[in-house]
CSV table of C-alpha atoms and ligand atoms in Angstrom, one decimal:
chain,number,residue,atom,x,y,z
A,1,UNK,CA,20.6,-35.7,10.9
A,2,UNK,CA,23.6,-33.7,10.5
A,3,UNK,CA,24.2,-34.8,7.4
A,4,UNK,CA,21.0,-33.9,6.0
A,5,UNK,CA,21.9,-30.6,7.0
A,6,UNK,CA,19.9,-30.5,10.4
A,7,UNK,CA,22.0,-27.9,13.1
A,8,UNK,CA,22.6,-30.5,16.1
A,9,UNK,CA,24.3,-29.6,19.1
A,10,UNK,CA,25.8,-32.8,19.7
A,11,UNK,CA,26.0,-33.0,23.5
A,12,UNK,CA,27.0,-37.2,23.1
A,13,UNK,CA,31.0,-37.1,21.7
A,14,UNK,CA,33.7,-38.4,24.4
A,15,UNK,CA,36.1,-36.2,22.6
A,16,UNK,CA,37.9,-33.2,23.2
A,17,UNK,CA,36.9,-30.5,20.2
A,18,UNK,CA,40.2,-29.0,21.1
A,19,UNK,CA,42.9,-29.8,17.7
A,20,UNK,CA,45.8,-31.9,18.3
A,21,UNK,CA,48.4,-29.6,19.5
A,22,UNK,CA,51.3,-28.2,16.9
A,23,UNK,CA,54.4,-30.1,18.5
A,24,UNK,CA,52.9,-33.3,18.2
A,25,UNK,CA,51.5,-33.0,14.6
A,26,UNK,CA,54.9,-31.6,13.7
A,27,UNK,CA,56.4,-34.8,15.4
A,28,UNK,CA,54.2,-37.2,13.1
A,29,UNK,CA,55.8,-35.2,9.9
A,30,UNK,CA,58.5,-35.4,10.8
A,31,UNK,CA,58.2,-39.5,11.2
A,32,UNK,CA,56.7,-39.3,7.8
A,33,UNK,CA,59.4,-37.6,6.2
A,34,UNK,CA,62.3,-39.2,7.8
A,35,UNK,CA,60.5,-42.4,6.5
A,36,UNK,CA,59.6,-43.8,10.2
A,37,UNK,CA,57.2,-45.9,8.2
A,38,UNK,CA,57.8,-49.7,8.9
A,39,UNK,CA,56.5,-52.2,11.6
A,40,UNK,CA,58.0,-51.1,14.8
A,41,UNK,CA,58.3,-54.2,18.0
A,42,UNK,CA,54.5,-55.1,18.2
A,43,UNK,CA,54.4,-53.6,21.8
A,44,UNK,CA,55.9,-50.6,20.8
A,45,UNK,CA,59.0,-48.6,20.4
A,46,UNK,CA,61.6,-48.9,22.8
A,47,UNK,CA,61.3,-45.0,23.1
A,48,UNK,CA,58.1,-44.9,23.6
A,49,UNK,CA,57.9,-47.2,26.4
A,50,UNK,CA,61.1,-45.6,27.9
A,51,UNK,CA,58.6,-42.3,27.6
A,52,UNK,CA,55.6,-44.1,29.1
A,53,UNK,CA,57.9,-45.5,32.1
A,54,UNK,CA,59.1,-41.9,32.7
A,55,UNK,CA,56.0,-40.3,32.8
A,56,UNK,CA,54.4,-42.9,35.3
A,57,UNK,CA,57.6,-42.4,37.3
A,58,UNK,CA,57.1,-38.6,37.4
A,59,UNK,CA,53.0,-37.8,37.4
A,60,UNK,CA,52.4,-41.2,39.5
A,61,UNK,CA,55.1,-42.0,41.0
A,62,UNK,CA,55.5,-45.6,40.1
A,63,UNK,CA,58.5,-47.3,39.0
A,64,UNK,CA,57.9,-49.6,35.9
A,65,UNK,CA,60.5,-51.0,33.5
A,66,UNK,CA,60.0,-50.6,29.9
A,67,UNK,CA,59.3,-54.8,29.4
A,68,UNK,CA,56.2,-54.0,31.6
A,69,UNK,CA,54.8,-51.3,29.0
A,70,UNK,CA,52.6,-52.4,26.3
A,71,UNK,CA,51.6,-49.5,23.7
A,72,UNK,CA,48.4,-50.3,21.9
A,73,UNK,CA,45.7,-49.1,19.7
A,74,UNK,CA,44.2,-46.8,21.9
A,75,UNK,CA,43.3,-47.4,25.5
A,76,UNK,CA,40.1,-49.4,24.7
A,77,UNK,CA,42.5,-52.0,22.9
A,78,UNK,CA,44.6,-52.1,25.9
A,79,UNK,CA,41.8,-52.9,27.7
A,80,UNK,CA,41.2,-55.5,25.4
A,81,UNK,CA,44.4,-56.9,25.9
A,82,UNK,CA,43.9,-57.1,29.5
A,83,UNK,CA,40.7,-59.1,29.7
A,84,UNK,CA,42.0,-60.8,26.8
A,85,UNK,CA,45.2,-61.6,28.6
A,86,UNK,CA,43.6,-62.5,32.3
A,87,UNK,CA,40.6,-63.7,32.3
A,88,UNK,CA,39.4,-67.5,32.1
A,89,UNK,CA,36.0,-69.0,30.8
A,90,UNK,CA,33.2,-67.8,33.5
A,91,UNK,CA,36.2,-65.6,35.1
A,92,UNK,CA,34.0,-62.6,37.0
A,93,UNK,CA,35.0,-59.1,36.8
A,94,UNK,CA,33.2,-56.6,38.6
A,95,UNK,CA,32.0,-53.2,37.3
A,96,UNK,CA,30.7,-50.8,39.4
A,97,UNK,CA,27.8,-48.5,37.5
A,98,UNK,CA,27.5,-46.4,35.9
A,99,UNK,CA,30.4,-47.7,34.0
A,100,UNK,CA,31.9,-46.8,30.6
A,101,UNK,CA,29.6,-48.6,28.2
A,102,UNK,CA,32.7,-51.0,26.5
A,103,UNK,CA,33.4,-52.7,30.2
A,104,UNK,CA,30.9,-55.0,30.6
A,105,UNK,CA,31.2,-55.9,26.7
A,106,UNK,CA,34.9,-55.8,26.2
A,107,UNK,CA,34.9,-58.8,29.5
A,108,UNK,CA,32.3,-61.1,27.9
A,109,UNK,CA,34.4,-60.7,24.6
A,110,UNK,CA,37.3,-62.7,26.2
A,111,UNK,CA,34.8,-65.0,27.9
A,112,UNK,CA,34.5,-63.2,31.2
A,113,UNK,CA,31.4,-62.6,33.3
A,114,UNK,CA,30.5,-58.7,34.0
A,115,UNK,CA,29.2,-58.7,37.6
A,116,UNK,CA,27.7,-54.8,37.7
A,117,UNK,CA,27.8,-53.7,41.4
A,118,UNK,CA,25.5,-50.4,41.5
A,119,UNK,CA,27.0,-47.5,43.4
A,120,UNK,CA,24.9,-45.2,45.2
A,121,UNK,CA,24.4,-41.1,44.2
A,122,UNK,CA,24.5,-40.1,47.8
A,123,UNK,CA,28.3,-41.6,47.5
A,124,UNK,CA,29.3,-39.6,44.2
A,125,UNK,CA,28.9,-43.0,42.6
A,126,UNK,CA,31.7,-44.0,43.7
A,127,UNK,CA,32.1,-47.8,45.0
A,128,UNK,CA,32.9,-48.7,48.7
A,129,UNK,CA,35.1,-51.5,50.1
A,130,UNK,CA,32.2,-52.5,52.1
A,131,UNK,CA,29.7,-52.9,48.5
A,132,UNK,CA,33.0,-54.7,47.3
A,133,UNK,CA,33.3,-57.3,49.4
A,134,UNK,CA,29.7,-58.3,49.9
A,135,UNK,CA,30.1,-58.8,45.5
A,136,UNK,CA,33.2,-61.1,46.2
A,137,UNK,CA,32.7,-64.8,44.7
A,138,UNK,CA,35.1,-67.7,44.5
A,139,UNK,CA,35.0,-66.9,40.3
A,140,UNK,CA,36.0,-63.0,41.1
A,141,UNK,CA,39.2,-62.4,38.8
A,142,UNK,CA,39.6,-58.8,38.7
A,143,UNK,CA,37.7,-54.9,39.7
A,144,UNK,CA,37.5,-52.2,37.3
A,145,UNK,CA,38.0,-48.6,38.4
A,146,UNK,CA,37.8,-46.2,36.6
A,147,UNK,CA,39.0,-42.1,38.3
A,148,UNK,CA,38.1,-39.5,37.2
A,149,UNK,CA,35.0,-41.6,36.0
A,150,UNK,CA,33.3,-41.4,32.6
A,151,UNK,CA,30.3,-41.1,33.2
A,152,UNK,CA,30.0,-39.3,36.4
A,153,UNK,CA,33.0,-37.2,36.4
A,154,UNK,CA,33.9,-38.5,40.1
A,155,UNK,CA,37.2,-38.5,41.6
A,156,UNK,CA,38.4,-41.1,44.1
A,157,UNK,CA,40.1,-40.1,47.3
A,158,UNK,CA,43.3,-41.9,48.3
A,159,UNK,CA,41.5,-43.0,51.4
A,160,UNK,CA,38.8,-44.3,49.3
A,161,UNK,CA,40.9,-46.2,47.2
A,162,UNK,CA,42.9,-47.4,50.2
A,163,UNK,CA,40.1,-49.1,51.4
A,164,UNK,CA,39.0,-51.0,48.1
A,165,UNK,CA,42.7,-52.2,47.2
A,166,UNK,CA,42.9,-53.4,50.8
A,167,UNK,CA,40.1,-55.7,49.6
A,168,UNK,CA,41.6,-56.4,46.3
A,169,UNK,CA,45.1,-57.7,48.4
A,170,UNK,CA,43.8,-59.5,50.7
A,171,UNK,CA,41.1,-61.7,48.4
A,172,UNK,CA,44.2,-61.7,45.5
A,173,UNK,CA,41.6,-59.7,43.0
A,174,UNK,CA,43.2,-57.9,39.9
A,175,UNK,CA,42.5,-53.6,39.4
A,176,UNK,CA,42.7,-53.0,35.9
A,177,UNK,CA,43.1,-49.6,36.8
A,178,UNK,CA,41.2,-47.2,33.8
A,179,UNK,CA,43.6,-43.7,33.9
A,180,UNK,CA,42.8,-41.9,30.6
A,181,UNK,CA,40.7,-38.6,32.3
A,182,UNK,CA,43.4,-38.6,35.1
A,183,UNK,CA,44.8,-35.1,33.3
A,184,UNK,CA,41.4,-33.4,33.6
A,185,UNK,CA,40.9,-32.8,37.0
A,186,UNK,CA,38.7,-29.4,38.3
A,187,UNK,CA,38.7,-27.3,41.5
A,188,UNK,CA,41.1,-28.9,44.4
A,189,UNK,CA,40.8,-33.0,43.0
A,190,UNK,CA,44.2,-34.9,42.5
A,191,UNK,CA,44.6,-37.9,41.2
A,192,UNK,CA,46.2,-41.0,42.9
A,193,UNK,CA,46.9,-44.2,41.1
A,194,UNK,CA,46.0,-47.4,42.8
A,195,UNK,CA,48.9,-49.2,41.9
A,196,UNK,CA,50.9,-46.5,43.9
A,197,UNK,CA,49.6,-47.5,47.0
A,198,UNK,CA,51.9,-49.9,47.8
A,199,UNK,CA,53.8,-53.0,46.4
A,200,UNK,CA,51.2,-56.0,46.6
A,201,UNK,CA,48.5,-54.1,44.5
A,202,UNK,CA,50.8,-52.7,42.2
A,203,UNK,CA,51.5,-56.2,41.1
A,204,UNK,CA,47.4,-57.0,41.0
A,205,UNK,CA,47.2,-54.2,38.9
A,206,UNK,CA,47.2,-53.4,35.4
A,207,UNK,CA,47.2,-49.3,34.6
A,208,UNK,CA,45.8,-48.6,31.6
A,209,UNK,CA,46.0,-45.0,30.1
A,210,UNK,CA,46.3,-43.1,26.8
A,211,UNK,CA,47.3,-39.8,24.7
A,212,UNK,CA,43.4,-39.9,23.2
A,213,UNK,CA,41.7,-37.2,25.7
A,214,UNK,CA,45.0,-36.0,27.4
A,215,UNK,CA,46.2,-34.6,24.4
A,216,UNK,CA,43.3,-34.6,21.7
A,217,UNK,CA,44.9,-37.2,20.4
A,218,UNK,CA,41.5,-39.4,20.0
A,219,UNK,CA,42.4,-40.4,16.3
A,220,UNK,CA,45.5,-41.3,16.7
A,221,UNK,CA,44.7,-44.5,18.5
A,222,UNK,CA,47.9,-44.5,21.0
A,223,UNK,CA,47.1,-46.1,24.2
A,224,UNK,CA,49.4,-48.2,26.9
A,225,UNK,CA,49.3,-50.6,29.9
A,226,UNK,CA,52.2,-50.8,32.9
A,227,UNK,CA,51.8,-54.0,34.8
A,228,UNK,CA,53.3,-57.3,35.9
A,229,UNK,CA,55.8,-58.6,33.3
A,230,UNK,CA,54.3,-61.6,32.7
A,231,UNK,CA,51.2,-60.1,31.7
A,232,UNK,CA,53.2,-57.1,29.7
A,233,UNK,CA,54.3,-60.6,27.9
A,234,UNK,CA,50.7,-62.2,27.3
A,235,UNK,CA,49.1,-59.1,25.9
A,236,UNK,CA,52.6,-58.1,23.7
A,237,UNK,CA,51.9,-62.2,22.3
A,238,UNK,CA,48.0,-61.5,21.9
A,239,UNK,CA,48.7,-58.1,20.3
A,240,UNK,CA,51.5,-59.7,18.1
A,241,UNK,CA,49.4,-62.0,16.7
A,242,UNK,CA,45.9,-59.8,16.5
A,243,UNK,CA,47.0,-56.4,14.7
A,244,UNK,CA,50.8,-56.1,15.2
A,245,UNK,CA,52.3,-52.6,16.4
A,246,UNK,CA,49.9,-49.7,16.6
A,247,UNK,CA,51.1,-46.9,14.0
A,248,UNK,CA,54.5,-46.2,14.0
A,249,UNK,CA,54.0,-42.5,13.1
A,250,UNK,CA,51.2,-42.3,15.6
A,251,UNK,CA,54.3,-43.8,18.0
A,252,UNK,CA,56.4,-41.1,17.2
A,253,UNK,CA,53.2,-38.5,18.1
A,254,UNK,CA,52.7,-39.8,21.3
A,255,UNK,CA,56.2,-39.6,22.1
A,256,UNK,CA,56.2,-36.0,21.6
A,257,UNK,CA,53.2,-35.9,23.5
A,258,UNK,CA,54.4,-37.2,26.4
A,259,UNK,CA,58.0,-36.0,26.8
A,260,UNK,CA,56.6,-32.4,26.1
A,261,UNK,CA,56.1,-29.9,28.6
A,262,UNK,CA,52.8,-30.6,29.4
A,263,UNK,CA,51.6,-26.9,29.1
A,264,UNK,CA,49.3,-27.8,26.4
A,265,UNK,CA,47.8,-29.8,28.5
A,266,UNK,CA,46.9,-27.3,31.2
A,267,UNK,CA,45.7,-25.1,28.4
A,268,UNK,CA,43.3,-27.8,27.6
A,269,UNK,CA,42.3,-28.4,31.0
A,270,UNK,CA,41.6,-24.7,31.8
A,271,UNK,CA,39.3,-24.2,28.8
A,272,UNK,CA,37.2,-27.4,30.4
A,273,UNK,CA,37.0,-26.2,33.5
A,274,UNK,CA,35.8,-22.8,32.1
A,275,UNK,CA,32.8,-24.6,30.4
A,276,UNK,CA,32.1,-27.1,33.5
A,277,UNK,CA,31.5,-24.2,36.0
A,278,UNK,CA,29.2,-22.8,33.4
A,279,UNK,CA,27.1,-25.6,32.2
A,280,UNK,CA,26.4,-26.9,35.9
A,281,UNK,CA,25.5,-23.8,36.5
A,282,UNK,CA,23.1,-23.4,33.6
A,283,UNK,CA,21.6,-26.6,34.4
A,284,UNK,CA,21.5,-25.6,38.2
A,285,UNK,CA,18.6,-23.0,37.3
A,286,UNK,CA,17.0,-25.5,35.1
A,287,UNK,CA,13.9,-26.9,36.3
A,288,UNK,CA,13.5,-31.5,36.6
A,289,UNK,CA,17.2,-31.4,36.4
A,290,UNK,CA,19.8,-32.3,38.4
A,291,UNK,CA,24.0,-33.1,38.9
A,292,UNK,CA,26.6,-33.8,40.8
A,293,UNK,CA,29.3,-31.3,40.4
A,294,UNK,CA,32.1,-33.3,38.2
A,295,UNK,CA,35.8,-33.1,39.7
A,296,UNK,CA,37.3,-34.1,36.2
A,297,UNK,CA,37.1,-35.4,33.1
A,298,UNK,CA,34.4,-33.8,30.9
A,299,UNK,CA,31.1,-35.2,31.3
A,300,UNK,CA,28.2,-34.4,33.6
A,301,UNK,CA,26.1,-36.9,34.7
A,302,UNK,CA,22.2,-35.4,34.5
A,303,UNK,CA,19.3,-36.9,37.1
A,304,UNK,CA,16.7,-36.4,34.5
A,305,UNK,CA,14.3,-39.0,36.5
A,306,UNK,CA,11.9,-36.2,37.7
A,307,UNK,CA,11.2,-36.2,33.4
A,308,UNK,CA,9.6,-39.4,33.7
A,309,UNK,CA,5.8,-39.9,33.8
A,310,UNK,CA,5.6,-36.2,32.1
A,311,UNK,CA,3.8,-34.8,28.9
A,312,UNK,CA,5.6,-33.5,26.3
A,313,UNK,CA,3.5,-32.1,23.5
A,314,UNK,CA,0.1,-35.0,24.9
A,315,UNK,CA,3.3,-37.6,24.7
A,316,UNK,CA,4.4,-39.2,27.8
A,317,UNK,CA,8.1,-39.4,28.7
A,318,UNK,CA,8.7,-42.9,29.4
A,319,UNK,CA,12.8,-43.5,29.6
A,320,UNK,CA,15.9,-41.6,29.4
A,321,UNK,CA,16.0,-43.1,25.6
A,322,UNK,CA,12.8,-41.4,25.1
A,323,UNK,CA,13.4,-38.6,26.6
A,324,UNK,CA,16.6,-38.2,24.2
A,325,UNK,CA,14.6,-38.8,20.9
A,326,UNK,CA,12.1,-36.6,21.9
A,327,UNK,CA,15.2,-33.8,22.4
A,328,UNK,CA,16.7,-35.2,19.5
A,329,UNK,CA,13.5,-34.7,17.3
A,330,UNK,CA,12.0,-31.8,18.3
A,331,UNK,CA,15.3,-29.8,19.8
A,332,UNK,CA,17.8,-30.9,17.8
A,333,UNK,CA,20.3,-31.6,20.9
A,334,UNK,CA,21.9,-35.0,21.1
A,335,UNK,CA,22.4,-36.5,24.6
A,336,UNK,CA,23.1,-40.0,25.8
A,337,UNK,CA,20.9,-41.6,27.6
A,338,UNK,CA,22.0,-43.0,31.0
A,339,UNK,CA,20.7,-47.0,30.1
A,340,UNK,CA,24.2,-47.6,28.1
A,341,UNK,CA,26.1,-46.8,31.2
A,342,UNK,CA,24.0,-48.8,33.5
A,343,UNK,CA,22.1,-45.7,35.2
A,344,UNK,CA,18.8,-45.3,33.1
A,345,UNK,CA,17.4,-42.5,35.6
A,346,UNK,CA,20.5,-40.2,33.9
A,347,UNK,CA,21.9,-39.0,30.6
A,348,UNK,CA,25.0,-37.6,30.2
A,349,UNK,CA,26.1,-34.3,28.3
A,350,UNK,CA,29.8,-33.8,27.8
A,351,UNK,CA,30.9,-30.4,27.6
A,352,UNK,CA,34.1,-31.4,24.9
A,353,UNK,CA,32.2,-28.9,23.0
A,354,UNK,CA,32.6,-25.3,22.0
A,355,UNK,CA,31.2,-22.6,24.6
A,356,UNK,CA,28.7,-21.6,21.3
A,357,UNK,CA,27.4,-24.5,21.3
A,358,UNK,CA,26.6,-25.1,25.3
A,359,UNK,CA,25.1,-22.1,25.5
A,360,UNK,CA,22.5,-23.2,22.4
A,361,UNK,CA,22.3,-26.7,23.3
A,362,UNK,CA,21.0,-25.3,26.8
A,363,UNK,CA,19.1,-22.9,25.8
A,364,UNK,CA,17.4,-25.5,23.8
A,365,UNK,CA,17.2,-28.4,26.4
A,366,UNK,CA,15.7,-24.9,29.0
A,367,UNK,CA,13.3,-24.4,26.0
A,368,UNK,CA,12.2,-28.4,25.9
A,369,UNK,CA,11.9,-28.6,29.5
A,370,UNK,CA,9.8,-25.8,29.7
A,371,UNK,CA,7.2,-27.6,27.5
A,372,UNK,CA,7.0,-30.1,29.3
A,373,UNK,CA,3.6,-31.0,31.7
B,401,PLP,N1,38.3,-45.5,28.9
B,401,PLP,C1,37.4,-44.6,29.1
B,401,PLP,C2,36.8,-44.4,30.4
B,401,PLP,C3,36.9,-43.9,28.0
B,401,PLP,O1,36.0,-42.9,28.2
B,401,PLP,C4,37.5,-44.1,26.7
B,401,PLP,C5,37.0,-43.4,25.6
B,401,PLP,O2,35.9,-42.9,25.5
B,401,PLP,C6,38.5,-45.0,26.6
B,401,PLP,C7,38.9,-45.8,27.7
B,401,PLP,C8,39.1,-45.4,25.3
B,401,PLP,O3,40.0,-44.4,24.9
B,401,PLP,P1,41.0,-44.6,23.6
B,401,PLP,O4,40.6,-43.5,22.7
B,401,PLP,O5,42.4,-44.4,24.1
B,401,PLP,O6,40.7,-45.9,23.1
């Protein structure tokens, strides 16, 4: 629609708007010019790992060697990589929902069973050990979590998390440990790595984490794993063999990116927070709508249920993937419906967009809901 020149405030990307910042595209030219344009090792350059292991060492506090680092094309090949790497014909890995929509397809990919364990709203979504364990099978390989959480925004505790890897130790499951919001983080939320909580699920665990929304680095396509060295190994052989090393100048970017001061970062974070406090506001004094409140990242996850069963214009509203046509048509606002992410009572809007256009896009979604019978 936009390319035929229709004005859609797109409410759906799970990118920052924000530009790359000027150190890091100054690195990449500099890569260019001083001809930094051959293979590099297929799991990366030396440096880079050595910049990824320092890092975890200082923002998480874990101590990995560099042999344990993959770099990748972006954290959804890492995680391709992983399942790739671990999982076994009919292996089960469980996903609690809503989940980021590549999860349960990026397991059956590599042969592996998604087992979708439901979380409950009046938890913030967020899974307990006590959920876990009743979804335990003799086939269970490995748990994905994912803090801050796309597409809820939620931010696990420590306490919560040291309940679920309790689980994970002592029934020998994997956590393949999805970290790439952990920068964004609102209000008082911190965020703890679960491989940090103590030496027998660090070695269950593979961390996977990227420059892509840290940074606004999404198309660059850096991303990395820290994990076991024997698993490092199998996904540096998969990777070898499937696309070699991800871009060598895009290597030398995210070096820059993550042995810079990290101020950018903050800058980033600040202008998200700014336009979080604003659109749950907005959507607070909205009528059929509701939200929890997210504690990072930069999605909020809408209850739009009340919608269903209602007239629009003699039409009725009969899914969140109706409901975001019907916006779509008629409002020119571009949501995503909650049925990709296992929740089809919510959609969610990410505010990785300019303040112009959240206000419009809410005035416009205020303006639809109003019409609405
Ligand atoms: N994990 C989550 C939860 C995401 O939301 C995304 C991107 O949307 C990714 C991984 C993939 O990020 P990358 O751009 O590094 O592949």
């Amino acid at each position: 629609m936009k390319n035929e020149g229709k004005d859609v405030i797109g409410f759906g990307a799970g990118e920052p708007d924000l530009d790359t910042p000027g150190h890091i595209k100054e690195a990449a030219i500099g890569a260019i010019q001083q001809g930094f344009t051959k293979y590099t090792p297929a799991s990366g350059t030396p440096e880079l790992k050595q910049a990824v292991c320092k890092k975890l060492y200082t923002d998480n506090g874990l101590l990995y060697q560099p042999e344990q680092v993959v770099i990748s094309n972006g954290a959804k090949h890492s995680l391709s990589n992983v399942f790739a790497a671990i999982l076994n014909e009919e292996d089960e890995v469980i996903i609690p929902a809503p989940y980021w929509v590549s999860y349960p397809e990026l397991v059956k990919l590599s042969g592996g069973i998604p087992v979708i364990i439901s979380t409950r709203k009046n938890n913030d979504f967020k899974l307990t050990a006590e959920e876990l364990k009743e979804t335990l099978s003799s086939r269970t390989k490995a748990l994905v979590l994912n803090t801050p959480s796309n597409p809820t925004g939620q931010v696990y505790k420590r306490v919560e998390l040291e309940k679920l890897v309790e689980v994970c130790v002592n029934n020998n499951i994997m956590v393949i440990s999805d970290e790439v919001y952990e920068r964004l983080l609102y209000g008082t939320s911190t965020h703890v790595s679960p491989a940090s909580l103590g030496d027998e699920i660090k070695k269950l665990t593979v961390l996977v984490n990227g420059v892509s929304k840290a940074f606004s680095m999404t198309g660059w396509r850096i991303g990395y794993t820290a994990s076991e060295t024997s698993i490092a190994k199998a996904m540096s052989d998969i990777q070898g063999h499937a696309t070699s090393n991800p871009n060598s100048i895009a290597q030398k970017a995210a070096y820059a990116a993550l042995s810079g001061s990290g101020d950018c970062v903050e800058e980033m974070r600040q202008i998200f927070e700014k336009r979080k406090s604003f659109t749950v506001n907005r959507i607070r004094e909205m009528p059929l709508l509701s939200c929890i409140e997210p504690q990072g990242a930069f999605y909020i996850f809408l209850n739009v249920s009340k919608i269903f069963g209602k007239l629009f214009r003699g039409e009725e509203i009969r899914s969140g993937e109706h409901l975001a046509e019907l916006l779509l048509e008629n409002y020119l606002v571009a949501l995503v419906p909650g049925e990709g992410f296992g929740e089809p009572e919510y959609a969610r809007i990410s505010f990785a967009t300019s303040m112009e256009n959240i206000t419009i896009g809410l005035e416009r979604i205020e303006s639809f809901l109003k019409e609405i019978q």
